[in-house]
Short mmCIF file of C-alpha atoms in Angstrom, two decimals:
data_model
loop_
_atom_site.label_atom_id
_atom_site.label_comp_id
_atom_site.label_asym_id
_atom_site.label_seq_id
_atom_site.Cartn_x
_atom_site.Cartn_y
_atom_site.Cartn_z
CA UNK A 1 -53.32 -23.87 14.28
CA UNK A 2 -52.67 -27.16 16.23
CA UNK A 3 -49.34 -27.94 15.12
CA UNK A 4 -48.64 -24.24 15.75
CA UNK A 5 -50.12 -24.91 19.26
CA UNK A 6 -48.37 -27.85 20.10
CA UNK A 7 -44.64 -26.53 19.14
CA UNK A 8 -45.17 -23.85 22.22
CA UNK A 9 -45.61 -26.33 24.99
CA UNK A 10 -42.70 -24.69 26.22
CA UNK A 11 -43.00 -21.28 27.67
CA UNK A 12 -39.52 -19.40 28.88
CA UNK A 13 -40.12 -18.17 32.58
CA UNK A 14 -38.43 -16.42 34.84
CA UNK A 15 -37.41 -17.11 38.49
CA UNK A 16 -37.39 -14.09 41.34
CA UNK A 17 -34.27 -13.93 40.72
CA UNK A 18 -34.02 -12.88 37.38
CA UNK A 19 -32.74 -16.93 36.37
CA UNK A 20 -34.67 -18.01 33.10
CA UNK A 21 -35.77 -21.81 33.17
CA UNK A 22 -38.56 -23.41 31.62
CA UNK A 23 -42.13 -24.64 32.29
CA UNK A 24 -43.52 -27.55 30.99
CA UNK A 25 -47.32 -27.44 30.52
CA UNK A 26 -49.42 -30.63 30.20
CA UNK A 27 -50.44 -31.06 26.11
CA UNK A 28 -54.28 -31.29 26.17
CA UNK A 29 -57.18 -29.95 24.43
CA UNK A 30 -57.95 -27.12 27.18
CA UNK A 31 -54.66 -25.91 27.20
CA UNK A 32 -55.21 -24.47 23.68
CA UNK A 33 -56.86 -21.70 25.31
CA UNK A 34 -54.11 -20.14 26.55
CA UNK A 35 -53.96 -16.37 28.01
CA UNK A 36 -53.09 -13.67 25.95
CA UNK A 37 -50.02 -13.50 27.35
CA UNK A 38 -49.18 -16.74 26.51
CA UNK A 39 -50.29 -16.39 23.08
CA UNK A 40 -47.97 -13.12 22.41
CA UNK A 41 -44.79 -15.40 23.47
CA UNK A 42 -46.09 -18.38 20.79
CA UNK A 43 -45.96 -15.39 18.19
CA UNK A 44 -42.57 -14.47 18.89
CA UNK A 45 -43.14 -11.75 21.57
CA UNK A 46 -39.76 -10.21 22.84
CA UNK A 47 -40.14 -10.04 26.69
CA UNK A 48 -37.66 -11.01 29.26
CA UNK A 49 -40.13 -11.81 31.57
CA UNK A 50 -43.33 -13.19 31.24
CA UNK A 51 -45.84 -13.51 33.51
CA UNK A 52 -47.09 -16.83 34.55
CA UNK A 53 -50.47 -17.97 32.72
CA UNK A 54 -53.14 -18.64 35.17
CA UNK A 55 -54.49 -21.84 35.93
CA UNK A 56 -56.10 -23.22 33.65
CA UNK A 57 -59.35 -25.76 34.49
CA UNK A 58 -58.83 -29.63 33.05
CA UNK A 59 -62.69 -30.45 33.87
CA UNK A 60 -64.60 -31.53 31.28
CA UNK A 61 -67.00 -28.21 29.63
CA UNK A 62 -70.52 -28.70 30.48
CA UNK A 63 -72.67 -29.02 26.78
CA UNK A 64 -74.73 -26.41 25.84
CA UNK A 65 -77.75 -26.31 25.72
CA UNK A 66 -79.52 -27.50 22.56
CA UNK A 67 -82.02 -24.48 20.49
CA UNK A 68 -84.51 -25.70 18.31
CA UNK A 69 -84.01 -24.88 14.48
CA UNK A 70 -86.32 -21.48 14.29
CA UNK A 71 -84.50 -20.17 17.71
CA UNK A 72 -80.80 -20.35 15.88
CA UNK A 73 -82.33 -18.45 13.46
CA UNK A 74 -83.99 -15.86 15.42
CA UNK A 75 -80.35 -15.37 17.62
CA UNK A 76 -78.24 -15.33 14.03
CA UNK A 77 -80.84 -12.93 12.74
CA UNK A 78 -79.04 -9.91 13.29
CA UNK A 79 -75.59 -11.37 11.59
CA UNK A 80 -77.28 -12.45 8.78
CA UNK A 81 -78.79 -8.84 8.42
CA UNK A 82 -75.73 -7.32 8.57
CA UNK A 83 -74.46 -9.55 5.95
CA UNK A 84 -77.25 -8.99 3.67
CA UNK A 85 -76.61 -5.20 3.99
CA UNK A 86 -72.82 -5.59 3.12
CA UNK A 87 -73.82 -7.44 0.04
CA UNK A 88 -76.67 -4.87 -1.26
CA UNK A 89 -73.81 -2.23 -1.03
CA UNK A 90 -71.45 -4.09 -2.90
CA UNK A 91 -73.50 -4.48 -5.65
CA UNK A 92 -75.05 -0.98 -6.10
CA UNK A 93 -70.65 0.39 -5.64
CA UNK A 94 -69.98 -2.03 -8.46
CA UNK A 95 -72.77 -0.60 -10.42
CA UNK A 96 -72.00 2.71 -10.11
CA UNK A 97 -68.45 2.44 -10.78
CA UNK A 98 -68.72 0.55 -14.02
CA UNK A 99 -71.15 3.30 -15.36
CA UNK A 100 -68.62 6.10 -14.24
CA UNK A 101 -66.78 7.41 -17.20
CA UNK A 102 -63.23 7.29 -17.22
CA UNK A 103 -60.63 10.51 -16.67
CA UNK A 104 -58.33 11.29 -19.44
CA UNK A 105 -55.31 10.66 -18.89
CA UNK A 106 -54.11 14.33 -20.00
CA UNK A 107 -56.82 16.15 -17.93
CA UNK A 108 -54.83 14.20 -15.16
CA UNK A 109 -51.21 13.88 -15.39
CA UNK A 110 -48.95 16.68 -16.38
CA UNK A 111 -45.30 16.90 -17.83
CA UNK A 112 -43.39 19.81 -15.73
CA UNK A 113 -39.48 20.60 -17.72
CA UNK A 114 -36.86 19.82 -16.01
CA UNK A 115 -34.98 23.40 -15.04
CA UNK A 116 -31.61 23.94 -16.45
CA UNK A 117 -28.72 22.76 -13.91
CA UNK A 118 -26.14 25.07 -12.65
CA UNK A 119 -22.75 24.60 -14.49
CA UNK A 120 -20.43 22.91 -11.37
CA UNK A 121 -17.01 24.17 -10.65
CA UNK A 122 -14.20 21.65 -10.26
CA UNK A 123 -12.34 22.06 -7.39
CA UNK A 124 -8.41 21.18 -7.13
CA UNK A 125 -7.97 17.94 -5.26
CA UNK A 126 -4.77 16.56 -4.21
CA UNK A 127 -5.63 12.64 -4.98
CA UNK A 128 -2.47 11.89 -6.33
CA UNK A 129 0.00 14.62 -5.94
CA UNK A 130 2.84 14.66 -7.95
CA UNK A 131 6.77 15.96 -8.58
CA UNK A 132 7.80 15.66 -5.28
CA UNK A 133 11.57 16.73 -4.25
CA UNK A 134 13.99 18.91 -6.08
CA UNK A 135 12.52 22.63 -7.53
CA UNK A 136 9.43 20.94 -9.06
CA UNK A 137 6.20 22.44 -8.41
CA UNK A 138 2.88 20.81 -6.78
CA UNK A 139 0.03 20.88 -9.23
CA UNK A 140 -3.72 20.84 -8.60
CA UNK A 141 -5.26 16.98 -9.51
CA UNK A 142 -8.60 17.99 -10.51
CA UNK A 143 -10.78 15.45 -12.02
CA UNK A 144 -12.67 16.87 -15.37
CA UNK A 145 -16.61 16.75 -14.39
CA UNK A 146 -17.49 16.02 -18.14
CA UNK A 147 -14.94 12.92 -18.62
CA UNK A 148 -14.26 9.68 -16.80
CA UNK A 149 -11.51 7.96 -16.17
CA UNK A 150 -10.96 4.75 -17.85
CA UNK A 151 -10.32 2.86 -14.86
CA UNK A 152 -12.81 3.08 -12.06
CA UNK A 153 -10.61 3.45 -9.26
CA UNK A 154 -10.31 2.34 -5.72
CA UNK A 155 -11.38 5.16 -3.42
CA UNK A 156 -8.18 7.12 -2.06
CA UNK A 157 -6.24 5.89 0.73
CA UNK A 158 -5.53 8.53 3.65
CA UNK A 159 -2.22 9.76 2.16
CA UNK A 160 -1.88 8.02 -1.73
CA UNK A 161 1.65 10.17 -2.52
CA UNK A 162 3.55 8.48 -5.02
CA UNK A 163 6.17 6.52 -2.47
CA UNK A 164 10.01 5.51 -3.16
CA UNK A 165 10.27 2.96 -6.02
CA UNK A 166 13.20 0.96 -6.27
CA UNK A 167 12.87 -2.22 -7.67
CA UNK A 168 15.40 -4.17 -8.94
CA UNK A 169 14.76 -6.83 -11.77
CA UNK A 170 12.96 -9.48 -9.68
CA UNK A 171 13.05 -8.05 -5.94
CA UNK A 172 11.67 -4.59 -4.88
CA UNK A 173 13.61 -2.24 -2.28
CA UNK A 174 12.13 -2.14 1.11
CA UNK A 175 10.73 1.26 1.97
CA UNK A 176 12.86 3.92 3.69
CA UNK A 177 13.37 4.07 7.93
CA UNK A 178 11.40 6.93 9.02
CA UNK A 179 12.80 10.37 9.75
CA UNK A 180 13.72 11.81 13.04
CA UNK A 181 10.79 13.16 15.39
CA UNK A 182 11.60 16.44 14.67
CA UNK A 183 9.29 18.08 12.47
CA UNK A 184 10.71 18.90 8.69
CA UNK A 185 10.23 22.35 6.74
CA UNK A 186 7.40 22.44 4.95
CA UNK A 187 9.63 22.92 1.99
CA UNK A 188 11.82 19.91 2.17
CA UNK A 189 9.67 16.60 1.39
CA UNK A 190 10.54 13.61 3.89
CA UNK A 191 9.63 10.70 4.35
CA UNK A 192 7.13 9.31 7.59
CA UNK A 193 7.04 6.01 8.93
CA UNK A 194 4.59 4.73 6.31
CA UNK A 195 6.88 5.53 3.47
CA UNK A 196 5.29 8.57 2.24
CA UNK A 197 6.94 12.01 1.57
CA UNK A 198 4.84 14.83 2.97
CA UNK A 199 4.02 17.15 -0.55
CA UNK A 200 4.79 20.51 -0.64
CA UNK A 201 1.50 22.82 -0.91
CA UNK A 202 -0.11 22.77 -4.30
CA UNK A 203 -0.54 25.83 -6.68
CA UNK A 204 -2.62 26.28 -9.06
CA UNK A 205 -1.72 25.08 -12.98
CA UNK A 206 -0.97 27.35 -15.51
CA UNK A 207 -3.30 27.36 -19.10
CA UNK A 208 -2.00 24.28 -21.03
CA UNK A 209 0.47 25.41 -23.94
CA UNK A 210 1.48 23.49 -26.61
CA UNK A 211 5.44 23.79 -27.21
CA UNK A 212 6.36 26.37 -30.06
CA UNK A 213 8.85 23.96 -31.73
CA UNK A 214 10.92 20.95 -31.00
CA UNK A 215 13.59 21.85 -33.58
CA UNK A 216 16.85 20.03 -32.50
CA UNK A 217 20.36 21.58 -31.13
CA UNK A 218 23.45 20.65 -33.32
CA UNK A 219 25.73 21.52 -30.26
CA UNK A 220 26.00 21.28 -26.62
CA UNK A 221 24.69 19.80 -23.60
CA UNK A 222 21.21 20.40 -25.64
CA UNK A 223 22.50 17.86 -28.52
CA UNK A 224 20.09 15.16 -27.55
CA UNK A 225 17.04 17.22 -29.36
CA UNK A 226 18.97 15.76 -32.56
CA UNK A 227 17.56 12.27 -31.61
CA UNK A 228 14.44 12.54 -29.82
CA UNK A 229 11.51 11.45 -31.04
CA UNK A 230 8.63 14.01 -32.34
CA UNK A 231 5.36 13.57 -31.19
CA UNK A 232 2.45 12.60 -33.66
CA UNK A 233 1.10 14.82 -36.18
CA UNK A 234 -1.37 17.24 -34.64
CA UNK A 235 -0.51 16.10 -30.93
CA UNK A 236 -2.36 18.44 -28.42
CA UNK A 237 -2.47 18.80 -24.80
CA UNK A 238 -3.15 16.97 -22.52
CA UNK A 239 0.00 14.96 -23.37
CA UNK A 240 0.68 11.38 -21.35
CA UNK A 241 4.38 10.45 -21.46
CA UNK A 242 4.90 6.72 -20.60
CA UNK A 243 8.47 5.63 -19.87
CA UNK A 244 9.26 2.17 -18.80
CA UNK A 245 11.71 1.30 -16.76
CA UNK A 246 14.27 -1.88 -16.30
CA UNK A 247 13.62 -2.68 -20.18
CA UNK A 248 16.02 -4.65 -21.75
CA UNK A 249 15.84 -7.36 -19.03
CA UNK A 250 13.15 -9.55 -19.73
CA UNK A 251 13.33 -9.77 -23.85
CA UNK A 252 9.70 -11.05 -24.01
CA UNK A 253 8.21 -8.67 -21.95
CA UNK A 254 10.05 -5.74 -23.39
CA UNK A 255 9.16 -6.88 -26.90
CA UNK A 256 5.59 -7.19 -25.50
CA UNK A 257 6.46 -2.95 -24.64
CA UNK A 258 7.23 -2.48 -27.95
CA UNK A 259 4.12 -3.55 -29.15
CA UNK A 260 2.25 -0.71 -27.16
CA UNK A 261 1.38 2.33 -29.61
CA UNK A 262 3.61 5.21 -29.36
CA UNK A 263 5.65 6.97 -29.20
CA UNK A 264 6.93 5.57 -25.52
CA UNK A 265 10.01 5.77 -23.90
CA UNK A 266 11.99 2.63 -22.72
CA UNK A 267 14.70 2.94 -20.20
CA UNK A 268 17.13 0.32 -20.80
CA UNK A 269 19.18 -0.84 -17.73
CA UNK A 270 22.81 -0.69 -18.15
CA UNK A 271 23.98 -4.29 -17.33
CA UNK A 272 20.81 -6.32 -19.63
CA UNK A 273 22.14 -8.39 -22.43
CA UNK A 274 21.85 -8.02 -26.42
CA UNK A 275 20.94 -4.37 -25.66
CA UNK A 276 22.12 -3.41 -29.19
CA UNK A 277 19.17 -5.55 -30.65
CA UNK A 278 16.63 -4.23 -28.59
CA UNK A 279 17.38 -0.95 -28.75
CA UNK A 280 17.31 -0.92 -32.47
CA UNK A 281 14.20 -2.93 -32.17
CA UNK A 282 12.43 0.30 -30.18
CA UNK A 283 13.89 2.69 -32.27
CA UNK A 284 12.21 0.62 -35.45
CA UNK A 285 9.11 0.79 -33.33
CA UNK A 286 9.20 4.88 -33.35
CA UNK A 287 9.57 4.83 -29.58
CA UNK A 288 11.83 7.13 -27.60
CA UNK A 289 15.59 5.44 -25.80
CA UNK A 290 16.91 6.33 -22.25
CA UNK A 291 19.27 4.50 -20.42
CA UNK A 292 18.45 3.10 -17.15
CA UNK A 293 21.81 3.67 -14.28
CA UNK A 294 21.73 1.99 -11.55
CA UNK A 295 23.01 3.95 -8.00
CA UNK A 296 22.96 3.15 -4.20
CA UNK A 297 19.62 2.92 -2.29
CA UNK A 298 19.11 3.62 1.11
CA UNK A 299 19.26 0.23 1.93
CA UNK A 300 22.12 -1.43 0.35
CA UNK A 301 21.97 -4.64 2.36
CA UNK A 302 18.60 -5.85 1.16
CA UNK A 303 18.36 -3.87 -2.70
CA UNK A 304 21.12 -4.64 -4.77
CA UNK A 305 20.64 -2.49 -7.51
CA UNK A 306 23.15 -4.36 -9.69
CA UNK A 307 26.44 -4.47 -11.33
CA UNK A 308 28.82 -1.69 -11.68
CA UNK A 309 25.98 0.50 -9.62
CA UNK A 310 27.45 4.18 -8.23
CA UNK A 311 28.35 3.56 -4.58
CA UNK A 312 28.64 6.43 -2.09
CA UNK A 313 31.83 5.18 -0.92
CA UNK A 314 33.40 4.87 -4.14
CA UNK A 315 35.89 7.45 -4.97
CA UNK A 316 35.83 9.67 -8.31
CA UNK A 317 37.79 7.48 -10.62
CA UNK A 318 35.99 4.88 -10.01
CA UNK A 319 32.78 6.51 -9.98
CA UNK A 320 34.32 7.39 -13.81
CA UNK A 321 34.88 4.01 -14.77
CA UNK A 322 31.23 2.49 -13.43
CA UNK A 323 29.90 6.17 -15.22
CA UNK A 324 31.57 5.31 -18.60
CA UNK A 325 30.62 1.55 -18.68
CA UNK A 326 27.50 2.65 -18.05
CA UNK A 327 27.09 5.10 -20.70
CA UNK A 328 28.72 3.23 -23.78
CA UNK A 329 26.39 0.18 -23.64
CA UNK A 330 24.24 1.59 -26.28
CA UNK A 331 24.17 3.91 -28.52
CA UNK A 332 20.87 6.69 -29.76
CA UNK A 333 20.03 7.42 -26.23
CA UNK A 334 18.37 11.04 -25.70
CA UNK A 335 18.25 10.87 -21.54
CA UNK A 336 19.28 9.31 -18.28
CA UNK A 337 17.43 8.40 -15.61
CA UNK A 338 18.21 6.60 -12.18
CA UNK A 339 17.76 3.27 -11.26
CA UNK A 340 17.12 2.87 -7.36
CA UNK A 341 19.91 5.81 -5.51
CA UNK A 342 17.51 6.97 -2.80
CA UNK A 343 20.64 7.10 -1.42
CA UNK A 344 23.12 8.37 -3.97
CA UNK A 345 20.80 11.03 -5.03
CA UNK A 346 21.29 12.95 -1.97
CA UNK A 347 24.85 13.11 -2.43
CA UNK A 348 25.59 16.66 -3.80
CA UNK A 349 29.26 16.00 -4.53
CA UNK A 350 28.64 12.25 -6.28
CA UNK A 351 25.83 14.13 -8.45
CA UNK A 352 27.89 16.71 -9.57
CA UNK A 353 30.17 14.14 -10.72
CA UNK A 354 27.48 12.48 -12.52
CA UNK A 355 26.03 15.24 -14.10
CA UNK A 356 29.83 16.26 -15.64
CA UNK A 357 29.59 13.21 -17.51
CA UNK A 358 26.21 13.75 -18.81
CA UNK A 359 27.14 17.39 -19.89
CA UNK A 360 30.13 15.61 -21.92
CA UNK A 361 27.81 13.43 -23.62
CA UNK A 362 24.81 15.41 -24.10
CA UNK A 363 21.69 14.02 -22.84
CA UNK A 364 19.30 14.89 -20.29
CA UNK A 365 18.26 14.00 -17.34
CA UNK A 366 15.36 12.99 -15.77
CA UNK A 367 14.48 12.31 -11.72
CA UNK A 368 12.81 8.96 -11.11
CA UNK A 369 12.28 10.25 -7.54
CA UNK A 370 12.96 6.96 -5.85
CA UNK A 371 12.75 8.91 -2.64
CA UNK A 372 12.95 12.26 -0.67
CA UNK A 373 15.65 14.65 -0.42
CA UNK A 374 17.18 13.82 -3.75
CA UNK A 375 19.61 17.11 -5.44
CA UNK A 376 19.72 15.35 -8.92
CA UNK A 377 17.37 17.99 -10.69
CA UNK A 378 18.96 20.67 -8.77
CA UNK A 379 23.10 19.80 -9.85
CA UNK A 380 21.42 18.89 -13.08
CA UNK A 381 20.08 22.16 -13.84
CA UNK A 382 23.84 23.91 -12.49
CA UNK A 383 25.26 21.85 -14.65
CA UNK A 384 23.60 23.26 -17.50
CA UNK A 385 21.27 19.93 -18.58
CA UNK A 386 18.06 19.67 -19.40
CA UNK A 387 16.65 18.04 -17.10
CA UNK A 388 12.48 17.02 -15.75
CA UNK A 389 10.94 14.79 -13.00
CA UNK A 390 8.43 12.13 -12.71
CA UNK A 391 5.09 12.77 -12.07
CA UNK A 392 3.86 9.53 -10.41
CA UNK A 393 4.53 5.30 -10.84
CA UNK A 394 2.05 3.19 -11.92
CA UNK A 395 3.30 -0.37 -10.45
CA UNK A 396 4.58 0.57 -6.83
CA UNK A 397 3.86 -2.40 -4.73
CA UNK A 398 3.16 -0.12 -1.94
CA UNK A 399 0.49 1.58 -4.54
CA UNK A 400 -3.61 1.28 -4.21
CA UNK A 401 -3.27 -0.37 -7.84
CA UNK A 402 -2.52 0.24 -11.44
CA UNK A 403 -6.31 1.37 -11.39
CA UNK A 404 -5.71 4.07 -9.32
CA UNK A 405 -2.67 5.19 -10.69
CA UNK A 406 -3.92 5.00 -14.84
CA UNK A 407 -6.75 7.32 -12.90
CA UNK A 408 -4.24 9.81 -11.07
CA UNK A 409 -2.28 10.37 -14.63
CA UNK A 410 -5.37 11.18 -16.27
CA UNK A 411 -6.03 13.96 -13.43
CA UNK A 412 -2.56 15.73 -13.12
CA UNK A 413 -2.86 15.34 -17.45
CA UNK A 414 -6.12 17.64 -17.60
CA UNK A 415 -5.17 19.65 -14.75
CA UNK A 416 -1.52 20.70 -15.80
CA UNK A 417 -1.65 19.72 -19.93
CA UNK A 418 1.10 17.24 -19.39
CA UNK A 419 2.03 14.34 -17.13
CA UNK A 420 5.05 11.86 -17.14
CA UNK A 421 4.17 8.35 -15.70
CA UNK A 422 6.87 5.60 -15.12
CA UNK A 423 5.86 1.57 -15.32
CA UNK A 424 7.97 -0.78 -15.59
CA UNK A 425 7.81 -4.45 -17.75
CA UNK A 426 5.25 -6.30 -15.85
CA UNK A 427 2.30 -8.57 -17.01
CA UNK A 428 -0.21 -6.74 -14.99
CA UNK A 429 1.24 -3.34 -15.90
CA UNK A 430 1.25 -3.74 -19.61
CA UNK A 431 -1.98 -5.56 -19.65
CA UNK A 432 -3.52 -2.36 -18.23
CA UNK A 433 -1.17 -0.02 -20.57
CA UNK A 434 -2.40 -2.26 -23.52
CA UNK A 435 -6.67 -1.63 -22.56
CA UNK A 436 -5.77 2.19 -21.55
CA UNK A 437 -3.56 3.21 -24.69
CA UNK A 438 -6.07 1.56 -27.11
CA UNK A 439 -9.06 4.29 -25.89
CA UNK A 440 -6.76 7.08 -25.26
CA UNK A 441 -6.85 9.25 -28.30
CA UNK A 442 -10.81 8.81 -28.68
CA UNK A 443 -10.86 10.30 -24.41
CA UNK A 444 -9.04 13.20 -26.21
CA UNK A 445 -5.27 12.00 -24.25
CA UNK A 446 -1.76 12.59 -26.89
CA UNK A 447 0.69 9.98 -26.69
CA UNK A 448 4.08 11.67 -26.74
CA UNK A 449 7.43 10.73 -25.50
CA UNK A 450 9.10 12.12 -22.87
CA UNK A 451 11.05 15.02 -24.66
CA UNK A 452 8.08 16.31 -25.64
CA UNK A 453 6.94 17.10 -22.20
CA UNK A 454 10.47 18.14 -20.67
CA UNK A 455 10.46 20.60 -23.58
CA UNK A 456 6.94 21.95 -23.30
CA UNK A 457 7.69 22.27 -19.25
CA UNK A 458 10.86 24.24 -20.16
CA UNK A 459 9.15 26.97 -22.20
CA UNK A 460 6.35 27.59 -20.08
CA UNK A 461 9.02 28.49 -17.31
CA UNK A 462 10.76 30.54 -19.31
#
């Protein structure tokens, strides 16, 4: 106690005038018998003002008195009788609780069931809503309560819809300027000053449906069936479609693609080199080919999206001759899909234009969705095409992660029976494709190309 003593020599006080300053107090012997107010702030005591101690005496203590040996022990007497007591009862508990015989253990503890739980509902969520612009339709994203997710993902940011994704081979395409301050119809999707497109109100999913048959067309703007690829023997819903975009590229990282198990789709951009080689490469793989066309983004200054890319401004023969360059670079193709053309896409005339060529060589087509407002599904589908959209990207740098996103396409898969997810040829993206497609048969996901889905879609709307 008298090194605890000593270190509170120093008592905080406080002037009239509320002004703390300190006190010294002489170190001596009697001052160890501080007041009790004193003591409280040497054990921490939390008071803003403390009252001062009173004085305390530095004379000398007068000696007591000495007691001869039998007086000590007649003034002790009573302590040492309580003692004695204490002791006496000790010993006779002790006694009486070693002779005590035990309780079973049964006669004491008992096992009550657990009752039965009440099966849960799930409830539609709209974590990662999907298909946004053209005719498509909202689904509900309702996570199964009797299956996880392989990814534990990040929780939800306020608004996580699927955002424009335009990325060129090494730079992505700055987000959109936002809209006017008038407020849109709730039908039309635009896009706010975050670079998200308000979704249109979700319904609820039809009873997943296998498709009847995927026999081909010989004929027609439906002549692309002819060289799709089927989906795996005894394939059942939910189906994941995974089509990556910008192949062709990077030849080690698409080769590193074609190494994921299939069937995938690979989009190969127009303008990449020795695209006869990789193409045949994929096809010897047993994965799915579309080709990749680049078109005008909303901000052409910054996003180039390439060479012999449709330009608004361009006029119809040379919108041709870019179209046709395009389209012969390779050869076993079953769809087209845009690169970038948050711009173009809008364009009802240009669009018509491309979908005329598309008729003529028999493909389908399929939205990315690089941003709001686009009419590509909707001139597609006058023009007599097959045609589908996207369901959400897995890489957009604007995203909460690939985490999230693997997460979200497991969701709108079990809610809706199918789900069509683009990535595109990046480490991090086909690092996580490689863990996710390795488990996804065993979580009870089909890996089918994208044909499979567009065709499934078309027959339950028919």
């Amino acid at each position: 106690m008298l090194p605890l003593a000593r270190s509170f020599n120093r008592v905080q006080m406080s002037d009239p005038d509320n002004t703390p300053t300190l006190k010294l107090r002489p170190r001596n012997t009697a001052q160890r018998a501080a007041t009790a107010q004193t003591a409280a702030n040497a054990y921490g005591a939390t008071q803003t003002q403390v009252t001062p101690a009173a004085p305390v005496s530095t004379q000398a203590a007068a000696p007591s008195p000495k007691l001869p040996r039998r007086g000590v022990i007649a003034a002790n007497w009573p302590l040492m009788a309580a003692a004695a007591a204490l002791l006496a009862g000790g010993i006779a508990m002790g006694i009486a609780v070693g002779s005590a015989t035990p309780t079973p253990v049964a006669a004491v503890a008992t096992v009550t069931p657990l009752a039965p739980q009440p099966e849960t509902t799930v409830k539609p969520h709209d974590a990662a809503p999907f298909g946004t612009g053209g005719q498509a339709k909202a689904w509900p994203l309702a996570p199964a309560s009797d299956q996880r997710p392989a990814l534990a993902p990040p929780p939800p940011p306020p608004n996580p819809i699927p955002v424009e994704q335009e990325q060129a081979a090494q730079k992505p395409e700055d987000a959109a300027p936002p809209p006017p301050a008038a407020e849109p119809a709730p039908a039309q999707p635009t896009e706010t000053a975050t670079g998200h497109p308000d979704a249109p109100p979700v319904q609820v999913a039809a009873a997943p449906v296998p498709p009847k048959s995927l026999a081909p067309s010989d004929a027609g703007p439906q002549a692309w069936r002819a060289r799709a690829v089927p989906p795996p023997a005894g394939s059942k819903p939910p189906f994941v479609a995974i089509l990556i975009d910008d192949a062709g590229l990077n030849h080690k990282a698409t080769a590193r693609a074609l190494a994921l198990p299939g069937p995938i789709t690979l989009s190969f951009m127009t303008y990449a080199n020795d695209l006869a080689a990789q193409t045949r490469a994929a096809r010897s793989a047993g994965h799915e080919l579309m080709l990749h066309l680049p078109m005008e983004p909303l901000d052409l200054k910054h996003n180039d999206p390439g060479p012999n890319a449709l330009l608004v401004k361009l006029d119809a023969s040379e919108i041709k001759r870019r179209l046709n360059w395009g389209l012969d670079r390779f050869e076993g193709y079953v769809g087209v899909n845009n690169h970038m053309g948050s711009r173009f896409t809008r364009d009802h005339e240009r669009m018509t234009e491309v979908m005329a060529a598309l008729r003529n060589r028999q493909v389908f087509w399929l939205d990315s969705l690089s941003g709001p407002g686009s009419v590509a599904a909707e001139e597609a589908r006058k023009a007599g095409l097959d045609t589908v959209e996207r369901d959400l990207f897995l890489d957009d740098p604007r995203s909460p992660g690939i985490a999230y996103e693997l997460s979200a396409m497991e969701r709108i898969a079990r809610a809706r029976g199918d789900v069509i997810a683009i990535g595109h040829p990046h480490p991090s993206t086909l690092a996580a494709l490689e863990k996710w497609t390795a488990t996804a048969k065993e979580r009870g996901f089909s890996l089918v190309p994208v044909s499979t889905v567009l065709l499934r879609r078309e027959q339950m709307e028919r």
